[in-house]
Structure formats: C-alpha cells, structure tokens
Tab-separated table of C-alpha atoms in Angstrom:
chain	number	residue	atom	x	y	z
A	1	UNK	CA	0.000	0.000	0.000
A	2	UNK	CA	1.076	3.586	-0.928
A	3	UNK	CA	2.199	5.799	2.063
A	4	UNK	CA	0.132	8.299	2.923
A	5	UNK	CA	-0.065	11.103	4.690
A	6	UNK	CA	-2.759	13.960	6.175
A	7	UNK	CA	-3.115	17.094	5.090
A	8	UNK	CA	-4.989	20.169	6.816
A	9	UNK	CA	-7.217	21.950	4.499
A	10	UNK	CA	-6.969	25.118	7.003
A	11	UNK	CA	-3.305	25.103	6.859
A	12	UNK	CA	-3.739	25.289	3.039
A	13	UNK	CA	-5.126	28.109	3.058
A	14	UNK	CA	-3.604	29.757	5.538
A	15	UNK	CA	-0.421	29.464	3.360
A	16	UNK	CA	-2.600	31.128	0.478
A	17	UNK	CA	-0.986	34.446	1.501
A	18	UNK	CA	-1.164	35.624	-2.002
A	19	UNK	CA	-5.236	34.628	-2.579
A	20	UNK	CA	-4.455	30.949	-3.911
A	21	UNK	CA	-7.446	28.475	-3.895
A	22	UNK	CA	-6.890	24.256	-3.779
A	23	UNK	CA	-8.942	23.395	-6.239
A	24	UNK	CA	-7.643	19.457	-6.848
A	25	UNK	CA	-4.722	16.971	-6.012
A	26	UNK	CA	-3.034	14.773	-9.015
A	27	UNK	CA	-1.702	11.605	-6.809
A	28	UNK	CA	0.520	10.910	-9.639
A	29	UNK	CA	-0.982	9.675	-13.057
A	30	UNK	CA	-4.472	10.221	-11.123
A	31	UNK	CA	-6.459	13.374	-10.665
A	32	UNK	CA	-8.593	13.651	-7.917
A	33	UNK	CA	-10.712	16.854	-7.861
A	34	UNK	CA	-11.163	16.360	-4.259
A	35	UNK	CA	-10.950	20.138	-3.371
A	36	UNK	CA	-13.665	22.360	-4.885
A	37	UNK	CA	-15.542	25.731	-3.461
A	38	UNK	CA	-17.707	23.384	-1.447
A	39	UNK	CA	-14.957	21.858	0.880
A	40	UNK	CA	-14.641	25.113	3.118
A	41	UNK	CA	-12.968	25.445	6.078
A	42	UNK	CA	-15.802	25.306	7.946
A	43	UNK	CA	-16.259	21.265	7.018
A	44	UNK	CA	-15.226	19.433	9.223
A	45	UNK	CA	-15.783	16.592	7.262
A	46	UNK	CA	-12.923	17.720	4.680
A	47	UNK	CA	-11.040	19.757	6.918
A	48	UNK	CA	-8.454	17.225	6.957
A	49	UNK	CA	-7.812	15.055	3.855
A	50	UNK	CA	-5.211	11.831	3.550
A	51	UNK	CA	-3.142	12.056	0.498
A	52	UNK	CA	-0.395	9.552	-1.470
A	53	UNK	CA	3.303	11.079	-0.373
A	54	UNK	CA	4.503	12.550	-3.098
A	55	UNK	CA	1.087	13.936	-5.056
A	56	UNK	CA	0.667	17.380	-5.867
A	57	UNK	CA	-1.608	19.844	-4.930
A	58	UNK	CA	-3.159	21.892	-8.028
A	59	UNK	CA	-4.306	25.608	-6.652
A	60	UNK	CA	-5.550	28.534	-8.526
A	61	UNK	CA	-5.950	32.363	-8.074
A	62	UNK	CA	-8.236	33.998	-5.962
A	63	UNK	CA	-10.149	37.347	-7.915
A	64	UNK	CA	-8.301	39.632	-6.460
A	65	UNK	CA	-11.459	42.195	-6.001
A	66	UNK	CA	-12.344	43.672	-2.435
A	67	UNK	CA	-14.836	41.830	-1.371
A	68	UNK	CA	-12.412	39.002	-1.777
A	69	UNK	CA	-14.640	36.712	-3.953
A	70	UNK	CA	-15.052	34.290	-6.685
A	71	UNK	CA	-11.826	33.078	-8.661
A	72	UNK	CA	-10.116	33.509	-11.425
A	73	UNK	CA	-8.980	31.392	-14.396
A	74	UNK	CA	-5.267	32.240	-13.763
A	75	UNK	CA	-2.553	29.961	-14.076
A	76	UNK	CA	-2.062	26.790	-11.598
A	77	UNK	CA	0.436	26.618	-9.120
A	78	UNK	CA	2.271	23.526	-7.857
A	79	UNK	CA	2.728	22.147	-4.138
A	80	UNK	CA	4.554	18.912	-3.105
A	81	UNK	CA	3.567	17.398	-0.360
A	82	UNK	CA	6.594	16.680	1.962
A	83	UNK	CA	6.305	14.080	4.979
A	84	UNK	CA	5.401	16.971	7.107
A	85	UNK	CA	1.610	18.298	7.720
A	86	UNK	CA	0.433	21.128	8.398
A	87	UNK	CA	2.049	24.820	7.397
A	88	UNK	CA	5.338	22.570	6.557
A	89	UNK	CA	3.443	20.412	4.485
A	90	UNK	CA	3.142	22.715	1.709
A	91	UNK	CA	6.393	23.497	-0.210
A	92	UNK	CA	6.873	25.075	-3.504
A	93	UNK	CA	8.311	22.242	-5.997
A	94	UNK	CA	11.324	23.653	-6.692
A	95	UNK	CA	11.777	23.521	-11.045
A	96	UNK	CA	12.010	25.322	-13.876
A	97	UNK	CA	9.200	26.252	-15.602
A	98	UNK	CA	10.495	24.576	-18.404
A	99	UNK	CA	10.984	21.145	-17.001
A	100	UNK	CA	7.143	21.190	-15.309
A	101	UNK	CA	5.301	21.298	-18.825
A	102	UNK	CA	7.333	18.757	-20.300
A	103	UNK	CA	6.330	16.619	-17.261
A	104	UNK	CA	3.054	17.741	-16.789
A	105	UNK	CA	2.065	17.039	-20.576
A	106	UNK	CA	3.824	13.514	-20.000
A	107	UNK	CA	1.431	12.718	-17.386
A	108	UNK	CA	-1.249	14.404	-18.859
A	109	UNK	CA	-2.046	17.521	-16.922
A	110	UNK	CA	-5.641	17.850	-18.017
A	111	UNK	CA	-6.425	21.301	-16.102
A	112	UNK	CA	-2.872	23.105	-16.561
A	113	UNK	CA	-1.836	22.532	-20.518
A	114	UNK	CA	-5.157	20.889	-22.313
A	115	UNK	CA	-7.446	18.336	-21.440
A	116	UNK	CA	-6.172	15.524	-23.880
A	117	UNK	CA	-5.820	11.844	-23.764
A	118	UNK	CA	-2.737	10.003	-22.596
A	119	UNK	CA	0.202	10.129	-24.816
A	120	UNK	CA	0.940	6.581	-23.982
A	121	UNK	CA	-1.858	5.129	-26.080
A	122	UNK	CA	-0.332	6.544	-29.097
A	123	UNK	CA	2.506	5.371	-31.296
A	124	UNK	CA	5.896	7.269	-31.341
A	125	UNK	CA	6.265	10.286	-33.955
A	126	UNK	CA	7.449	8.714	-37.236
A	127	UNK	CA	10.319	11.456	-37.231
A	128	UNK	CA	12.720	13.429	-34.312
A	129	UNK	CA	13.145	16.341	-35.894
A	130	UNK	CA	9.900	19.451	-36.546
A	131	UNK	CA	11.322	22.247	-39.077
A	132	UNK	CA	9.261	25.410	-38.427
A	133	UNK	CA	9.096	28.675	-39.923
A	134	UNK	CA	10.161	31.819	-37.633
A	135	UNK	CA	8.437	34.920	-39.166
A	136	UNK	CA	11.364	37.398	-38.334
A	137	UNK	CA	9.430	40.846	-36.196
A	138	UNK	CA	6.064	39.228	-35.588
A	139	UNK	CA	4.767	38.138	-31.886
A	140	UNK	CA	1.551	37.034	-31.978
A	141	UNK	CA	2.493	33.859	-33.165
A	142	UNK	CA	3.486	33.252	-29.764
A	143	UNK	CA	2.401	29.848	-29.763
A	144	UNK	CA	5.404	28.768	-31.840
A	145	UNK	CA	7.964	30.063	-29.323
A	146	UNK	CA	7.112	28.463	-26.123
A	147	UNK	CA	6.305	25.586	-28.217
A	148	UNK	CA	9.604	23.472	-28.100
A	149	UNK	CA	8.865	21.866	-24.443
A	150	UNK	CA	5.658	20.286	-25.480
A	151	UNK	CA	6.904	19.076	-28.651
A	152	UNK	CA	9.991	17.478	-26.792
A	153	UNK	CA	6.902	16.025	-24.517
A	154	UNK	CA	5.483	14.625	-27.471
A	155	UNK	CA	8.233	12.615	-28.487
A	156	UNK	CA	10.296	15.017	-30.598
A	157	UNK	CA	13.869	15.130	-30.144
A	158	UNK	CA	14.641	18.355	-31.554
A	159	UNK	CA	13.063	21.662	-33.038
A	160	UNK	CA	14.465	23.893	-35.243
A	161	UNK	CA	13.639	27.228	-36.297
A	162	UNK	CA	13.920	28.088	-40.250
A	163	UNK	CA	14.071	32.278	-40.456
A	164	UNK	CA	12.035	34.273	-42.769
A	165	UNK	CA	11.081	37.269	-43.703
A	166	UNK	CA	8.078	38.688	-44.071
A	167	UNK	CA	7.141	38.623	-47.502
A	168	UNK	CA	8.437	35.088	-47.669
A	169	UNK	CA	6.543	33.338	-45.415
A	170	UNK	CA	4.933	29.925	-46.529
A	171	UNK	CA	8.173	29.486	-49.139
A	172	UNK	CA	9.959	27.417	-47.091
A	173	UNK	CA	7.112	25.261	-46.663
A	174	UNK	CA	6.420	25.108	-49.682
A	175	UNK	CA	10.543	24.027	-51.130
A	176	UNK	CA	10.035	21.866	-48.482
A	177	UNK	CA	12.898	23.283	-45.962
A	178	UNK	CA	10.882	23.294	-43.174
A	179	UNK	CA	7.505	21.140	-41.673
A	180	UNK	CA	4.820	23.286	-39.674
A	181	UNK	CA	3.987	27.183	-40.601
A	182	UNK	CA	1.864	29.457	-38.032
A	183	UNK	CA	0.944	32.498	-39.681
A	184	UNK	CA	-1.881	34.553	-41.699
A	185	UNK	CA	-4.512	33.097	-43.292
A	186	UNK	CA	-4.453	35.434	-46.089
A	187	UNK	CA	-0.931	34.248	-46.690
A	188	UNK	CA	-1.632	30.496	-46.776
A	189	UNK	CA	-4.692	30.833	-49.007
A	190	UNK	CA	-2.790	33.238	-51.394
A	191	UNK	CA	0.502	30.180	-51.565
A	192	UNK	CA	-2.558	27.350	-52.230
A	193	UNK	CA	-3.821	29.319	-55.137
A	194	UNK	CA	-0.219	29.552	-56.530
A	195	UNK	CA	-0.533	25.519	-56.525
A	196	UNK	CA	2.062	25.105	-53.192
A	197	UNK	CA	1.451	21.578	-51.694
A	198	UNK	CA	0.459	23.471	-48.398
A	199	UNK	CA	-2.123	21.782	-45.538
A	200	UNK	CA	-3.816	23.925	-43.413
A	201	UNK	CA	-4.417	21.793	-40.151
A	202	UNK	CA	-6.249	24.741	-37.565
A	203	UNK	CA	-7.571	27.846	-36.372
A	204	UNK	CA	-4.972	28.996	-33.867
A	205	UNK	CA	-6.339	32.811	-33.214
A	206	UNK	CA	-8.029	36.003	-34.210
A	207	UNK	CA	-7.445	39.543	-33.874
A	208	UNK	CA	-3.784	40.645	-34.391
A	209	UNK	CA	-4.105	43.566	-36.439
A	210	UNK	CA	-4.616	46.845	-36.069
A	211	UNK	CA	-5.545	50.152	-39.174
A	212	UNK	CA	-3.216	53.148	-37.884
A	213	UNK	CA	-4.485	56.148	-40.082
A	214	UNK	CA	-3.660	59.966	-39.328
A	215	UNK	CA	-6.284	62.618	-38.250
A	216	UNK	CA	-7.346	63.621	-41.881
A	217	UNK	CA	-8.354	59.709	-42.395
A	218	UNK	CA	-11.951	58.828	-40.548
A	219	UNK	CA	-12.462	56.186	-42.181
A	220	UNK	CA	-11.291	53.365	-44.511
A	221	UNK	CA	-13.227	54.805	-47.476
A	222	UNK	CA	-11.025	58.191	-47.072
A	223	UNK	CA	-7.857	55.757	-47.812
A	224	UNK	CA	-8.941	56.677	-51.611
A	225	UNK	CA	-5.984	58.234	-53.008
A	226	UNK	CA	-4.091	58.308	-49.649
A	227	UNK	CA	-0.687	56.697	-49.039
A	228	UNK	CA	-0.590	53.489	-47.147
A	229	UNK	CA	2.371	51.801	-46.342
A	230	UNK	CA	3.250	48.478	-46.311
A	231	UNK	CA	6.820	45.909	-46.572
A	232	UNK	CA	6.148	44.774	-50.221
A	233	UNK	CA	2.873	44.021	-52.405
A	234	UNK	CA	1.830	40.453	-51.618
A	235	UNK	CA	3.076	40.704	-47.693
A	236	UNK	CA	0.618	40.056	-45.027
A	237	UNK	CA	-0.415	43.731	-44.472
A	238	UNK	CA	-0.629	44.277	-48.561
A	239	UNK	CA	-3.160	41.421	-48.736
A	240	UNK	CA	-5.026	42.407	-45.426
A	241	UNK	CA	-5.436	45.753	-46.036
A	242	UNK	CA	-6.585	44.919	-49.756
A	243	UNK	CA	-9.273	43.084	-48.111
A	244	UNK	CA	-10.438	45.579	-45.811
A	245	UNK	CA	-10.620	48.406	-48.604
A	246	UNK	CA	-12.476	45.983	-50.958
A	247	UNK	CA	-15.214	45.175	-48.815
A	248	UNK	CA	-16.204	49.109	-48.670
A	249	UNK	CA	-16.330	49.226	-52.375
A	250	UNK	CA	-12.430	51.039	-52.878
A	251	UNK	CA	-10.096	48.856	-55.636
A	252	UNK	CA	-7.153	48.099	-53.687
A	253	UNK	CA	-4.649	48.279	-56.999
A	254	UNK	CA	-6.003	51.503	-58.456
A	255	UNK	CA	-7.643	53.787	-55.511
A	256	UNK	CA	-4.728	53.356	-52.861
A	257	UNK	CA	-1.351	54.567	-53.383
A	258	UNK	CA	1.007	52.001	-52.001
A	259	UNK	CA	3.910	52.771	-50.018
A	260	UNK	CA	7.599	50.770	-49.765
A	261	UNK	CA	10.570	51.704	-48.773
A	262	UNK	CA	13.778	49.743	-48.221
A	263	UNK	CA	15.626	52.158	-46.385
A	264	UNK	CA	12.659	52.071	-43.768
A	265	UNK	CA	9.906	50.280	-42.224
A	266	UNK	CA	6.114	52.013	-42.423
A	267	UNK	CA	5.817	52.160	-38.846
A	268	UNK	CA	8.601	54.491	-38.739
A	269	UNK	CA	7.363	56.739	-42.108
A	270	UNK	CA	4.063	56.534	-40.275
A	271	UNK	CA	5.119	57.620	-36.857
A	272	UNK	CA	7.529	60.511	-39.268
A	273	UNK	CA	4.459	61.718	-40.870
A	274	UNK	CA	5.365	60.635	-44.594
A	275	UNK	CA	2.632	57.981	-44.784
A	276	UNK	CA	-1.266	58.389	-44.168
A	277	UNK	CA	-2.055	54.784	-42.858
A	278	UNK	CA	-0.247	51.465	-42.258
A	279	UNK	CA	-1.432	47.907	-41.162
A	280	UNK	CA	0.438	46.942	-37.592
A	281	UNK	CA	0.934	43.847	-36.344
A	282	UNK	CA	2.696	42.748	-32.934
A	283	UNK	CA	4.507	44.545	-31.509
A	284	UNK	CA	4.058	47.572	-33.682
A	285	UNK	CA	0.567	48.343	-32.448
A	286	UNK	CA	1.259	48.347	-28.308
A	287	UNK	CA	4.683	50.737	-29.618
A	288	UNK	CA	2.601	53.206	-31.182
A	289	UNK	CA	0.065	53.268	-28.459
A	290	UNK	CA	3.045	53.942	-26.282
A	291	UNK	CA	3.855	56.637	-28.191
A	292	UNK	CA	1.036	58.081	-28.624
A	293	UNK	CA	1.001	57.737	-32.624
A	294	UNK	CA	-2.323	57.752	-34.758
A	295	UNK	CA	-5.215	56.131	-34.069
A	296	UNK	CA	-6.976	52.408	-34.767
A	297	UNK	CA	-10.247	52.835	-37.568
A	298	UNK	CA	-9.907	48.913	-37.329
A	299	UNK	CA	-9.140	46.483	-34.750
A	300	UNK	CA	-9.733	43.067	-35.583
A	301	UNK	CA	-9.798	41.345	-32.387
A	302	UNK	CA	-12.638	43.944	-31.882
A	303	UNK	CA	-14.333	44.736	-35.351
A	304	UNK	CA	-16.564	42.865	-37.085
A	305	UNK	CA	-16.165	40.976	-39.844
A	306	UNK	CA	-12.913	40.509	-38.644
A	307	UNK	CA	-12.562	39.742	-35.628
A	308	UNK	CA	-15.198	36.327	-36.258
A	309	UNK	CA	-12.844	34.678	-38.497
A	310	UNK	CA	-8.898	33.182	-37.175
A	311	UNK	CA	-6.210	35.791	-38.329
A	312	UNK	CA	-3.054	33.146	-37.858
A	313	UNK	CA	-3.331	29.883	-38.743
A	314	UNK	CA	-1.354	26.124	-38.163
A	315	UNK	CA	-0.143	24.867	-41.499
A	316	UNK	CA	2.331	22.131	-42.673
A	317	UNK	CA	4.042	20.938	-46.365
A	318	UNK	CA	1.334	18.112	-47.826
A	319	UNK	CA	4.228	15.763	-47.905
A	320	UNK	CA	4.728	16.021	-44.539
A	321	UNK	CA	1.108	15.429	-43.337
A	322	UNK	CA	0.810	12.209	-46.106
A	323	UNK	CA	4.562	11.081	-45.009
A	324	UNK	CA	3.834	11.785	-40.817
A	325	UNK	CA	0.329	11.244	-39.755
A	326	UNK	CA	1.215	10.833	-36.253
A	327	UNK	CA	3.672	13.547	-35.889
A	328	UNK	CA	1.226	15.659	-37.569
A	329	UNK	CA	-1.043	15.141	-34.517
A	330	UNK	CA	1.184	15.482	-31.566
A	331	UNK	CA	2.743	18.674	-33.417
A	332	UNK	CA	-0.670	20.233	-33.943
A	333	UNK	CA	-1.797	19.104	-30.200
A	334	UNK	CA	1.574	20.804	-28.776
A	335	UNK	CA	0.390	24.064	-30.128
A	336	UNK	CA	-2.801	23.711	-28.786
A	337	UNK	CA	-1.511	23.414	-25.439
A	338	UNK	CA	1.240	26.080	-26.338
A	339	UNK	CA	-2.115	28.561	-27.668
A	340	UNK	CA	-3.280	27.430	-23.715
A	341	UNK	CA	-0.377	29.457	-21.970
A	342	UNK	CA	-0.282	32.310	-23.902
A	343	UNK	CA	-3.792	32.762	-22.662
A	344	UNK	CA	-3.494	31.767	-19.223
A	345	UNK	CA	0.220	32.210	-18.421
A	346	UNK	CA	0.935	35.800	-20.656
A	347	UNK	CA	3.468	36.812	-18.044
A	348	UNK	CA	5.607	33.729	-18.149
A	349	UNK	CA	5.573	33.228	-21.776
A	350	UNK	CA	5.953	37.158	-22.036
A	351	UNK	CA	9.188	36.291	-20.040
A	352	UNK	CA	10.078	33.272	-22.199
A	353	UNK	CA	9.395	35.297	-25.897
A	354	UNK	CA	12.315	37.962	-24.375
A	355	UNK	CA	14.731	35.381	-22.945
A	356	UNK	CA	14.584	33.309	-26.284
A	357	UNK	CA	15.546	36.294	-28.082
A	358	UNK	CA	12.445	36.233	-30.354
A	359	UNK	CA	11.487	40.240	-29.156
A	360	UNK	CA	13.373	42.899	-27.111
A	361	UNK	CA	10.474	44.076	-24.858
A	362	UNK	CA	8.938	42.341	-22.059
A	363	UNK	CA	6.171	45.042	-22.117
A	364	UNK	CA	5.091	44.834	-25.471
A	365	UNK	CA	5.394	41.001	-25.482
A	366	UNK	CA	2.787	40.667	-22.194
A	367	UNK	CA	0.565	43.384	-23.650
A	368	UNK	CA	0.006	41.205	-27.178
A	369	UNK	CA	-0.424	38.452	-24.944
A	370	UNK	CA	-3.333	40.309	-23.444
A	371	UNK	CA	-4.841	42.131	-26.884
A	372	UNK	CA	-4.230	38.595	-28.755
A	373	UNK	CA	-8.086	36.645	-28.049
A	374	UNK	CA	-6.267	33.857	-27.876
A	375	UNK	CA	-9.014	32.144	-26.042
A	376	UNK	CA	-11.685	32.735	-28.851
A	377	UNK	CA	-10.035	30.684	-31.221
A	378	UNK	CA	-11.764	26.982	-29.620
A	379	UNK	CA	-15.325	28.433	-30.921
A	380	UNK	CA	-14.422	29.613	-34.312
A	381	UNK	CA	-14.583	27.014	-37.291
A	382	UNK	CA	-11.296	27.117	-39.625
A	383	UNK	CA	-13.414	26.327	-42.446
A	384	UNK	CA	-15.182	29.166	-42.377
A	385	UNK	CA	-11.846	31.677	-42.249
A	386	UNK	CA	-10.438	30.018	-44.991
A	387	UNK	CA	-13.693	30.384	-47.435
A	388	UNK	CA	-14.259	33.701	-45.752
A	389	UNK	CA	-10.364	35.071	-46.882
A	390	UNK	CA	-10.448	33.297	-49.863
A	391	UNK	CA	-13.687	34.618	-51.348
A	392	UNK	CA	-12.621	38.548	-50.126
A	393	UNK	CA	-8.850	38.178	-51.861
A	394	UNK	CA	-10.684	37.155	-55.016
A	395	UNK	CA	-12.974	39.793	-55.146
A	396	UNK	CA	-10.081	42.210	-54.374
A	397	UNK	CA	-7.904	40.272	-57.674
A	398	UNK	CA	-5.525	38.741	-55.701
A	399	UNK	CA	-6.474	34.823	-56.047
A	400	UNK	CA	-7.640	33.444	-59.139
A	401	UNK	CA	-8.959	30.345	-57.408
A	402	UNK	CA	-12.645	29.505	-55.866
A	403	UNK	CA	-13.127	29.192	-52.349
A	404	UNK	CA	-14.127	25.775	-53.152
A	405	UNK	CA	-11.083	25.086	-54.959
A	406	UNK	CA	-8.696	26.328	-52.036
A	407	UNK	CA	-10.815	24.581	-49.457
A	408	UNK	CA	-10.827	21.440	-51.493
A	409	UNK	CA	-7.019	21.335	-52.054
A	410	UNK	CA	-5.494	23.197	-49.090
A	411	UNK	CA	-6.562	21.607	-45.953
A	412	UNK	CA	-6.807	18.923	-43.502
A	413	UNK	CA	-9.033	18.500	-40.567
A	414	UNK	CA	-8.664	15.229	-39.541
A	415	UNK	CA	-6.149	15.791	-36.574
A	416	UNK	CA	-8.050	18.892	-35.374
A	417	UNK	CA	-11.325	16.784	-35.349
A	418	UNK	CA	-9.601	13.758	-33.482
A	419	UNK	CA	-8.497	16.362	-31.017
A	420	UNK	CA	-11.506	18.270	-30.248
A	421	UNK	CA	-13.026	14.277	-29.590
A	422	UNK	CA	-10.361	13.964	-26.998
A	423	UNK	CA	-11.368	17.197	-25.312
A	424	UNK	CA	-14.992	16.230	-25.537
A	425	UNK	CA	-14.287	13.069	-23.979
C-alpha cells in the first residue's frame, strides 16, 4: 500500500498568503478533484484530507477584487507534499518552468496545458526532428515560441527554427525546408492558389491587427488616393489591407497609393508623418500606443467581420502530413496546449518570448499576450476563415482560385477533429 499522509485543508489556506485556492490533487498519473468551493474550512468533514506522499496539490488564483470573492482562471500553481503536515506540508516544488510542462504534458495535466488523452496510447512520432518557420518581427504567433517543451513532450527530439522574412513566409514550406507554418490566413490561401502543396491543419487565433491612419483619415473609405504603407505588395499587411478596402467598395490596386521603402519600415514613415495609414501587427501596435502615434479605424480582435474569423493559422508541407500522420497530430496538439499558456500564463511566456531572443520588450510582449483573443479561437470554425479570406482576396484580384477550390485542395481536418473528440471526452 502507498504511504500516505494527512493534510490540513486550514493550513492550506492559511499558506494562500497571495489569494491561492486548492482546487484538486493529481496523486501521480491520477487526478482527484477532491478540493472544490464546497470543501470550506468550515467542514469538518474535509477539513483534513489523507493524500499519497509525493502527489501534488493543483491551486488557482483567488479574484483579487475587495470583497475578496469568486476566482479567477489564472494559471495553476504547484505544491509537493513533503512528509510533514500542516504549514510545513506545503512546499513550492522547486523547477524550472520549463521542465514542469514537459512533465506535466507527460502525465497528462488535463487542467494546466489541455485536457487531452494520454500520450501513452499513441505510437511514437514517425520522425525526431519538426522544421518550423520563424516569421522574423512578428509576436503574436506566440504559440510557436514556447512551443519546443511540449513538442519534446510529445516525443520530438529536436526543433528547429527556419528564419524568414516577411514577404516570404509559406516558401519554405512550400521548397520543403521546413515542416509546420503558423501564420496569416491570407498568406496560406494566397501560396494554395499559386498551386504550393500546403495543408492547413487549424484555427490557432483572431485579432492581431490593427488600421493606424492619421487625423485627416476617418475612415477606410477616405484611404482613396491616400498613401498606405506596407513591406512589399503580396506581404501580409498588402493582402489584409486589400481586403479591408475591398469590402467598402475602394479597388485596392487603383484607388490606394502604395507605399515601400527599403531604407525604412512604415511604422517608422508613419510615426515621421510621410505615410497616411499602415497595417500593424505585434509589436508595432502596443509601440505606437506607447507613443502616442495615430489612431486604430480597425481592430480586428474587436471589429466585425474581422474579428469572427482566425487571423493566424497552423499549417504544414502536404508531404509532410501524407509522409507523418502521427507527428502531424502530436505537433498540432503541442500548439494547442502552447495557444493554452499564452492565454493563461501571458506573463511567463511574455518572459520566455524575451529570454529566447524572439522580441526585445517584455512590455510589449505581455501586452500582445493580453490584446491577442487567444481564447476565442476553440469556438471559431477554420473552415469558415479560410472560405471567408479566400472569397474577399478574389474579389479584391488577388487569387484566381474559388473558395471551393482552395478549401478542397489546401486543408486537412482530420487531426483537429480527433483532437476536439479527446477534449470532448
């Protein structure tokens, strides 16, 4: 028989110094919700509770309001239980960060990192190695940077990062240099109509960018005949803002007049003056807010049509997906889980997007992670985005195929569907 030993549900939360809640215990591959609102203090029946040595206790935040009620859906901390009981009982597990996912997705942490079956009852990745493209400036792809843990969780012995610019997103993909691709939907429509054996696997979130215009611009119909800048015509804020203009009756091509510059980038000419408008994305947007620079006509994590459809989404080369069904799956479930902490842990992954070198400022980093709706994405249907996208750049000239056609060629929901069973279940 397992040791056990007794815990005081008092002493608990008398420790919760900093409004922290028991809310379950995970006696090692087992997770007994044994803790809830119900099991007060004041019960003597659960006042006291005997637990497996070694098990954890799973606790989350208090709402930090006045009256001192309710909770919030912050991020779970982690107590060992020691020998001792009581105050002593309760220690901090002393880890990295790091080391805890990969551990808690081995043992499958339902609450913490996604509520998915055992990784045990499924066979090993057919390959050690995931390729995947690194969008050089953007951060609201988050996902893919605090990503690498829960692939190694899933098996994978290595991840490596393939660099590209903006304008040249998908290409990799596409040659075949790298295996997975999270970025705009515009952008992975826009490479299946130029016949790229691309798969387009999920949704992974709305609402990244943001319309900066000046103060003679109210709105996007007055871009007629203004100057808009953007990195190059096909790059994600080219097609974007094509789309936006179109669907108030302007032609992109002939009514806008289209900025680039190579000497710099049209945040800067905006922020100089020598541009009317730009498209932001991450980080740009929180920097000119900090600034104080223009002002947002559109905001699609708040505007509709916009902000109903995914902006980024999880892609991979066909070959890859035909060649590595089950790698395809654990990769796509990592970034679920990875989509998971940028919504409920934006400070540590904030911390984790700086350290890893993929952006400079903490600040800007944590407030993305709080503008980004990353937690909207579970109740939007990928389908939908693509045949949304891929109808608007057509009737803006800038895909000659169907939404049918892209639909029908382009993507792959098999592993999302399988997923969202294993959540269900």
């Amino acid at each position: 028989m397992s040791e056990h030993i007794k815990i005081d549900i008092a002493a608990l939360r008398k420790i919760g110094r900093d409004h922290w809640d028991p809310i379950g215990i995970r006696q090692r591959a087992n997770l007994d919700c044994c803790f809830s609102s119900r099991f007060g203090v004041s019960s003597s029946r659960h006042r006291h509770r005997l637990i497996r040595k070694g098990a954890v206790i799973l606790v989350r935040r208090r709402s930090m309001a006045k009256d001192g009620g309710g909770t919030s859906s912050a991020p779970a901390k982690i107590w060992a239980c020691e020998e001792l009981t009581g105050e002593d009982a309760f220690m901090p597990i002393v880890q990295s960060r790091r080391r805890f996912l990969a551990s808690a997705s081995v043992a499958g942490a339902a609450g913490l990192v996604g509520g998915f079956k055992s990784l045990h009852a499924e066979p090993a990745p057919e390959t050690p190695i995931i390729r995947i493209e690194k969008i050089l400036g953007g951060i609201c792809t988050a996902p893919m940077f605090v990503v690498g843990e829960l692939l190694r969780a899933e098996g994978f012995a290595e991840l490596r990062y393939v660099p590209v610019q903006s304008a040249d997103q998908t290409k990799a993909l596409a040659r075949g240099e790298a295996d997975f691709s999270l970025t705009f939907v515009t952008t992975f429509v826009a490479s299946i109509d130029a016949g790229n054996p691309i798969t387009v696997l999920a949704g992974v979130h709305p609402g990244c960018f943001e319309l900066f215009v000046n103060s003679r611009i109210q709105s996007v119909r007055d871009l007629k005949g203004r100057s808009v800048g953007i990195p190059s015509v096909g790059s994600p804020p080219h097609r974007f803002l094509s789309v936006i203009a179109s669907q108030v009756g302007l032609r992109p091509s002939a009514d806008i007049n289209w900025v680039t510059s190579t000497s710099a980038n049209p945040m800067e000419l905006f922020a100089e003056g020598k541009i009317d408008a730009f498209l932001g994305f991450p980080p740009e947007p929180q920097e000119l807010r900090a600034r104080g620079v223009g002002r947002v006509i559109v905001n699609s994590a708040l505007d509709r049509p916009w902000s109903q459809y995914f902006c980024c989404m999880l892609a991979a080369s066909t070959d890859f997906v035909q060649s590595y069904p089950v790698a395809t799956k654990r990769v796509l479930r990592a970034f679920f889980k990875a989509t998971d902490l940028c919504m409920t842990e934006p400070e540590w992954v904030a911390r984790q997007m700086v350290d890893g070198g993929f952006t400079a400022r903490y600040d800007y980093a944590l407030q993305t992670l709080n503008d980004v709706p990353y937690s909207a994405g579970r109740d939007y249907d990928a389908e939908d985005t693509i045949r949304f996208y891929a109808l608007r750049l057509q009737e803006a000239g800038l895909i000659q195929s169907s939404p049918q056609t892209i639909i029908a060629s382009g993507r792959d929901w098999r592993f999302l569907n399988e997923l969202k069973r294993e959540l269900k279940n």
